[in-house]
XYZ file of C-alpha atoms in Angstrom:
93
model
C 44.285 -10.083 60.725
C 46.017 -9.093 57.481
C 46.750 -5.438 56.804
C 46.828 -5.989 53.067
C 45.826 -2.879 51.096
C 43.858 -2.914 47.866
C 43.520 -0.282 45.149
C 39.799 -1.017 44.820
C 37.084 -2.755 46.772
C 36.732 -5.061 43.762
C 40.367 -6.121 44.135
C 39.591 -7.074 47.723
C 36.394 -9.034 47.170
C 36.821 -10.728 43.797
C 38.686 -14.017 43.466
C 40.863 -13.071 40.508
C 42.327 -9.896 39.021
C 40.302 -10.589 35.859
C 37.019 -10.648 37.773
C 37.995 -7.473 39.648
C 38.723 -5.599 36.399
C 35.419 -6.727 34.899
C 33.537 -5.523 37.966
C 35.352 -2.162 37.917
C 34.291 -1.587 34.317
C 30.724 -2.696 34.966
C 30.514 -0.479 38.030
C 31.770 2.554 36.116
C 29.240 2.011 33.331
C 26.373 1.461 35.738
C 27.165 4.668 37.621
C 27.414 6.617 34.363
C 24.054 5.278 33.181
C 22.367 5.959 36.506
C 23.776 9.504 36.569
C 22.650 10.079 32.984
C 19.100 8.916 33.689
C 18.921 11.028 36.839
C 20.377 14.111 35.143
C 18.024 13.879 32.149
C 15.053 13.065 34.409
C 14.150 10.202 32.106
C 11.534 7.861 33.512
C 12.313 4.178 33.852
C 9.685 3.435 31.200
C 11.318 5.901 28.776
C 14.762 4.470 29.483
C 13.498 0.928 28.965
C 12.069 1.840 25.572
C 15.281 3.639 24.550
C 17.505 0.749 25.677
C 15.230 -1.993 24.342
C 14.783 -3.618 27.743
C 11.993 -3.916 30.316
C 11.229 -1.358 33.015
C 12.148 -3.855 35.773
C 15.568 -4.142 34.094
C 16.008 -0.373 34.445
C 14.935 -0.658 38.078
C 17.696 -3.248 38.593
C 20.176 -0.829 37.001
C 19.060 2.067 39.199
C 19.323 -0.090 42.316
C 22.874 -1.130 41.428
C 22.275 -4.843 40.939
C 25.606 -5.238 39.197
C 25.568 -9.045 39.058
C 22.542 -8.911 36.743
C 24.400 -6.993 34.012
C 27.113 -8.098 31.622
C 29.701 -5.685 30.334
C 28.219 -6.083 26.831
C 24.710 -5.183 28.008
C 25.985 -2.069 29.791
C 27.981 -0.942 26.737
C 24.853 -1.362 24.605
C 22.756 0.658 27.054
C 25.351 3.427 27.289
C 25.552 3.673 23.508
C 21.746 3.772 23.214
C 21.748 6.592 25.788
C 24.085 8.585 23.558
C 27.047 8.207 25.878
C 30.548 7.927 24.434
C 32.773 5.291 26.019
C 36.546 5.580 26.031
C 38.886 2.921 27.337
C 42.528 3.017 28.329
C 44.691 -0.054 28.684
C 47.787 0.398 30.824
C 50.632 -1.960 31.566
C 51.476 -2.644 35.195
C 54.427 -0.638 36.385
């Protein structure tokens, strides 16, 4: 058994570094949206109306169904929620 260490679970389970980075970003956005909806006590119906999606789509978000969401869709939802997104791009050391 390999004792290889990974910086992130996504690095371990995704096939390529590109896929792992995409999943890390999607995961971060999904957690931020879920936390925002929980903190504001917004109902799924209210969130759906605000984001321009269906209530079942919000249910998928709240249940962490990450494979159902593109990075673009999550950015759009975060912006509609009034969240500000910042991104840093770093070169490997």
